Amino acid sequence: MIHSLFLINSAGDIFLEKHWKSVVGRSVCDYFFEAQEKAGEPENVPPVISTPHHYLINIFRDRIFFVSVIQTEVPPLFVIEFLHRVAETFQDYFGECSESTIKDNVVIVYELLEEMLDNGFPLATESNILKELIKPPTILRSMVNTITGSSNVGATLPTGQLSTIPWRRAGVKYTNNEAYFDAIEEIDAIIDKSGSTVCAEIQGVIDACVKLTGMPDLTLSFMNPRLLDDVSFHPCVRFKRWESERVLSFIPPDGSFRLMSYHVSAQNLVAIPIYVKQNISFFESGSSGRLDITLGPKQTMGKQVEGLTVTMHMPKVLLSVNLTATQGTHKFDPVTKVLVWDIGKLNPQKLPNLKGSLSVQSGAPKPEENPTLNIDFKIQQLAISGLKVSRLDMYGEKYKPFKGVKYITKAGRFQVRT
Amino acid sequence: MNPMQKLLQLPVGAVNMVKSVQSQVQGQANEEAKSPVLTPDGGQQTWYSAVQPDELRHLRADRESGEEKGFLEEGVGTVQSQPLRHDDLKEMLDSNKDSLKLEAMKRIVAMIARGKNASELFPAVVKNVACKNIEVKKLVYVYLVRYAEEQQDLALLSISTFQRGLKDPNQLIRASALRVLSSIRVTIIVPIMMLAIKEAASDMSPYVRKTAAHAIPKLYSLDPDQKDQLIEVIEKLLADKTTLVAGSVVMAFEEVCPERIDLIHKNYRKLCNLLIDVEEWGQVVIINMLTRYARTQFLNPNINESLLEEGCEKAFYGSDDEDESKEESADAEVSTVAKRKPYVMDPDHRLLLRNTKPLLQSRNAAVVMAVAQLYFHLAPKAEVGVIAKALVRLMRSHSEVQYVVLQNVATMTIKRRGMFEPYLKSFYIRSTDPTQIKVLKLEVLTNLANETNISTILREFQTYIKSMDKDFVAATIQAIGRCATNIGEVRDTCLNGLVQLLSNRDELVVAESVVVIKKLLQMQPEQHSEIIKHMAKLTDNIQVPMARASILWLIGEYCEHVPKIAPDVLRKMAKTFTNEEDIVKLQIINLAAKLYLTNSKQTKLLTQYVLNLAKYDQNYDIRDRARFIRQLIVPMDKGGALSKYAKKLFLALKPAPVLESPFKDRDHFQLGSLSHLLNAKAGAYQELPDWPEVAPDPSVRNVEVPEWTKCSSRDKRKDKKVEKPFYSDSEGESGPTESADSGSDSQSDSESRSGSSEGSGSGSESEDSEEDEASDSEGLEEAPKGRKIVKSKMKTSASDSAASDESGGEERNVRPKPKHGKRSESEEEEEEESESESSESESESEQESESETDVKRKKKVSTASAPSKQTKKTNVEKKETVEKKEMSLLDLDDFLSTPVESTTPQVTPVNSVLSNSLVTDLEGLSLTDSMMSAVNITSSNSVKMYELLHRIKGEGLAVEYCFSRQPFSLDMHMIAVQIHFTNNTSSEVKNLHVEEPKLQSGMRMKEFQEIDVLPPSATVTAVMGIDFCDSTQAANFQLCTHTRKFFVSIQPPVGELMMPVFMTENEFKKEQGKLMGMNEISEKLVLGEMCRNDLAIVQRVTSAANIGRVPCGSDKECRFAGKTVTSGSLVLVTVLTKEGGATQLTVNCEKMVIGTMLVKDILQALSQ
């Protein structure tokens, strides 16, 4: 399936290549560069590029292009999903997935790629199995390795590959047994000029960090599972129990993983925690404009809105800004034309306001569209959909684990049209 | 000694293996002592059983000298430092220290990774294949797999190591050895590989068998001649019952022999049942394969509908009259259908659908997509809908995933539009989306557009047109063009919008709009003149050359439709000819030629003049064209042979371009495939077969006791590993079964059999439960609806009591008689009632359209209720028209004075109904849009119509307005006023527009777009925005037609000057606390019987003022909040009910005047 993989940085250098079948020359990437040039922006590069002898399926992630070479028919999503899994594995191993970390750990990267694919077909993609095979680098381990000459390659047999529960490694042992669940909800919304909601929905995930000894069998139940309209699960979740009882029953992987993601039904109206009053205008003459933005809390359910940031992609003709903010800092990058206003906490008594003038390239026509406001925020201790975990039970092991649930609401793709 | 060592090696390895399996045996203690940090390090060494280094030493001696020579020769050509470094590496590899070897290997691998050639090092590396250090060994494998192909002879040295590994007692070592062995692409070892694969295929360990399956395609690509033997192996492995093997072997099947569909028969049911437990990548492959399989083995579940292809589109989420139409068409087809057996789904087909459905919940996008395509290609129409939700979910994923999903959704929406309609908003475009995603979303939106949602979609498009991303704007314009061609109702609106875009500054936008306008005009030749005239006017203002040229082309092309204007345009152009751009000049010449041919009397001289100007132009293209055209059109003495065909040449009918989706007809490719994405057949793509006419024998899938199980029982004895099946809970407790792998045949067989026999039964069962669930989950949403129903019931009872008066009204003879009369005595009340009633059922009908699935279910429950509902609906519509009439009936005499009216009373109502339904659609939108939470009952939809211009006064033009309570999109401080124009005359009313607004200071007005033509007895709705500056002062202006001007005024009721605000109870109390004293106005009243309940109060208050309800703990109190539109001052309303209907109404508002007026209005509304 996947013939070869090239990693290309944003400057267009191929800094890693790996072949699972016969070697495919680097020149195949020229087609990719061509497409890249045509597309302009990196995210506009078509994910599938057809060349005379091959197909290139690529993803753009963390400023790196993962370009895979395909020769025959294969579902494109199969490859795309796999490439993202590769990137996630790198992130999991090295803390971040960047050119420098990949170059620093090139041997581990190569070993990982070797294990993840066999003849181009995915073999081991579960992080639990991979970590059994190849240990992630830590400072301590690399020090020990240099001194003792021992290696990163796991020494135990990767029994995970044999088990019917491939996501959990065997013989896990902890002194503190703990299971943490984070319910993170993101609000995707488009707010129009007048402040009314064009569309809004809630996307949530439950990320878990489970460190439990042995083979615990967990059951997580919700107060109001009917809220969840559409769900997708980690393979460990028993689907039948969910269908019949609406509880999540699973033997967890060891460590951090995404237990489920869900969508709260679109029929439910979504509470929008903040409102924006904005007035952005460009004058027909005099090559200038005015900007006045005020944010305020709307439906915050009595919680504090934090980490408030407003990002605006300003028109290309904008030269500079002269703004004053009553709260937080603002920054305008004259190259990318991005204005970021980092507000921080939202104080309902004293609403943050950003006001001032914009100067436009003289002679240029006045921009037709006002920039869209992309808003980012976070509300701790609140799941905006009202989802609540009611209990977590553990079977199969004798000890008593420590359990914790945390709720966070965030802005997802939250845009205000102006 | 060497043989001794070798002998000893195996047992040691075995011991170590046992250790690691048992994992915590005391032996480890020693190991741990050695390496305190790395836990069980030592037990490992042997799991790649080793070749003794000595063995290679002989080989090395002579090889190395020879190699070095060759290497030096090569080295001359390359960079000088390179041989040096390689020597260095070689030395390290030869050393005895593992750490040095490791370091060397790491550097070599880094070289490979960077794409540097490291092939010279092959001999030095390959001898380390026997190295004891695991990491070194692994890196050597990496190197070997990379370079073995280039150095086949040397690679053979490593083979014996792997061959030994194949015999290792540890399954993981066996698997690993097979994996590397099969990855070495050396033709010579094909027989060895074949043997190894065959052996591994009957290995007791499923993991080794999996590896064998992986090795099959490798061998096949190395030597395709082995196909027959490999198929045998595949056949054997397909019979395997473990989840571990299933995915891999199907992958091998797909690569080696996808055409041998017969191999699947016996394994079909097993694969279906195993599917959910197979690892995700395997699932994708299996599902795709099974889709093809099912296409060859089962009958088309939509066979009956596919006969009436057109009808079935509606049949799925159809309208109410669907049943009728279906019956009708069914009648037509009855002969064909009758001959056909009624379709019964094969239980195996059902099994597949049932077992794949849960996988829609997979976290893996590829799996979800695979299931989606399976459902799209295989499921009965009614069941395909389930995939929509999952696909929409994928849209949240990475942009590449979005891209692929959108492509597929685009294809699906062409065939099954209804499926995605409920998710329309998920396809709205964000400014941060990459352009390619935007364009695809547009495509989907365009495909989803229909009569009911087009207004919303067009409103979205309006936002997009202003985008900074010009490619996207161009795509939007094209999308508008396509909407306009598909949906006749909006064609004019779209055209008008596009015409306006012609004045855009951006050339791309203008060019694109001109192209689209051109296409639209070509499609509808009869309506040309108006727009062409309009465009002709634009030539004065538009400077973009491309646009000017296009307009001139249009005028030339359709000069016969605008006989008066065309010559005039030419005259103007002739004047400015010398200053025009070249493309414009060319089109001027073109126009002149066409006019000369059609209207030579008027334009002869002009054409001559233009041609003369062109003759001396600086550009030779223009000179050439002028010369050419002169020859062609001007009759000469010599008489060019072509000149008599000139008219045919120039005025040939150009074919109207077809505006259709680029995704049309893509569904002949299997969805989700690469070929579908590229719209071209990719290598090794397997065509999706057509459904068979007659189902092949289903008994082929019956499973006899397979031979294979005999050896599995042997496996059972050997392999002591206890595996618990994970998913099947019921079996899980049944103790140490030897996994599905060797679970006793009889059991699993009977299981699968029972599974299939259950097929139909449990299938329907699950459906049932699904339905229950669905209805359950909708319980919440239905709550408000339920309330509404209660409300409407109340109404009916109320009006029933009054129904005795039914036959009373004297005016009823003139209007179409409503069959289920709900009449009440006083006209006022009647009006009000029918109004709210109609609005209610309107909202009902709108809900219907919103959740059509709902309707469907209802329909299922009682088809009988459908017609009754329908009649009800029509009644409502009629009622509306009645209400309309009532207004005009107030003065009966002028009704009589226009006899035309009474003879054609239906015409106007029909139109008004249509437009009204559009209006309600719009309202429905705002309803769901608005930020109210479900707790709040939003303002009831009853919209009061006010008269702006009476029919008599307006000489046949009747104008009404209402406050639609939607935010006015262009300016948030304005109130949207919806204006309905009805033309009651028999001639067209043209150029409806607003002039000379006389406004109080501070007030502003945004006029509606000029309405070009209002045909006789048509109704048009326009929206204008007025900023009343928070006062109830009237906005005066002139309403102008092409002949007359009318002075009119709009005066807002105080309740319309505000808009709802969302608040919590606490916020409300806090704000109320701030607005005490002078700002608080209270009034006492006694409520009538009718409105002592919450709902009635809410309804009445919200109908009087545009405010939203605030949640409240006590049921004695109703709270509402709003703010004035212009200044945003808060308006808080509290209605506190006490015993016996005594009520206190409190209004808190900063603006006292508004507060006082509002109290009055609400009082009136409540006491009615």
mmCIF file of C-alpha atoms in Angstrom, chain B residues 323 516 572 615 632 759 826 835 928 1013 1036 1134 1161:
data_model
loop_
_atom_site.group_PDB
_atom_site.id
_atom_site.type_symbol
_atom_site.label_atom_id
_atom_site.label_comp_id
_atom_site.label_asym_id
_atom_site.label_seq_id
_atom_site.Cartn_x
_atom_site.Cartn_y
_atom_site.Cartn_z
ATOM 1 C CA ASP B 323 -47.640 8.598 -1.329
ATOM 2 C CA VAL B 516 -22.308 33.193 -15.014
ATOM 3 C CA LYS B 572 -21.596 55.420 -27.186
ATOM 4 C CA LYS B 615 -8.465 50.208 -39.484
ATOM 5 C CA LEU B 632 -17.307 39.422 -44.460
ATOM 6 C CA GLY B 759 -30.655 -12.476 10.616
ATOM 7 C CA SER B 826 -66.019 39.313 16.852
ATOM 8 C CA GLU B 835 -53.484 34.683 12.786
ATOM 9 C CA THR B 928 -33.189 28.192 15.605
ATOM 10 C CA VAL B 1013 -40.715 44.105 -12.323
ATOM 11 C CA ASN B 1036 -41.925 58.610 6.183
ATOM 12 C CA THR B 1134 -41.898 40.723 34.994
ATOM 13 C CA ASP B 1161 -49.083 47.554 25.123
#
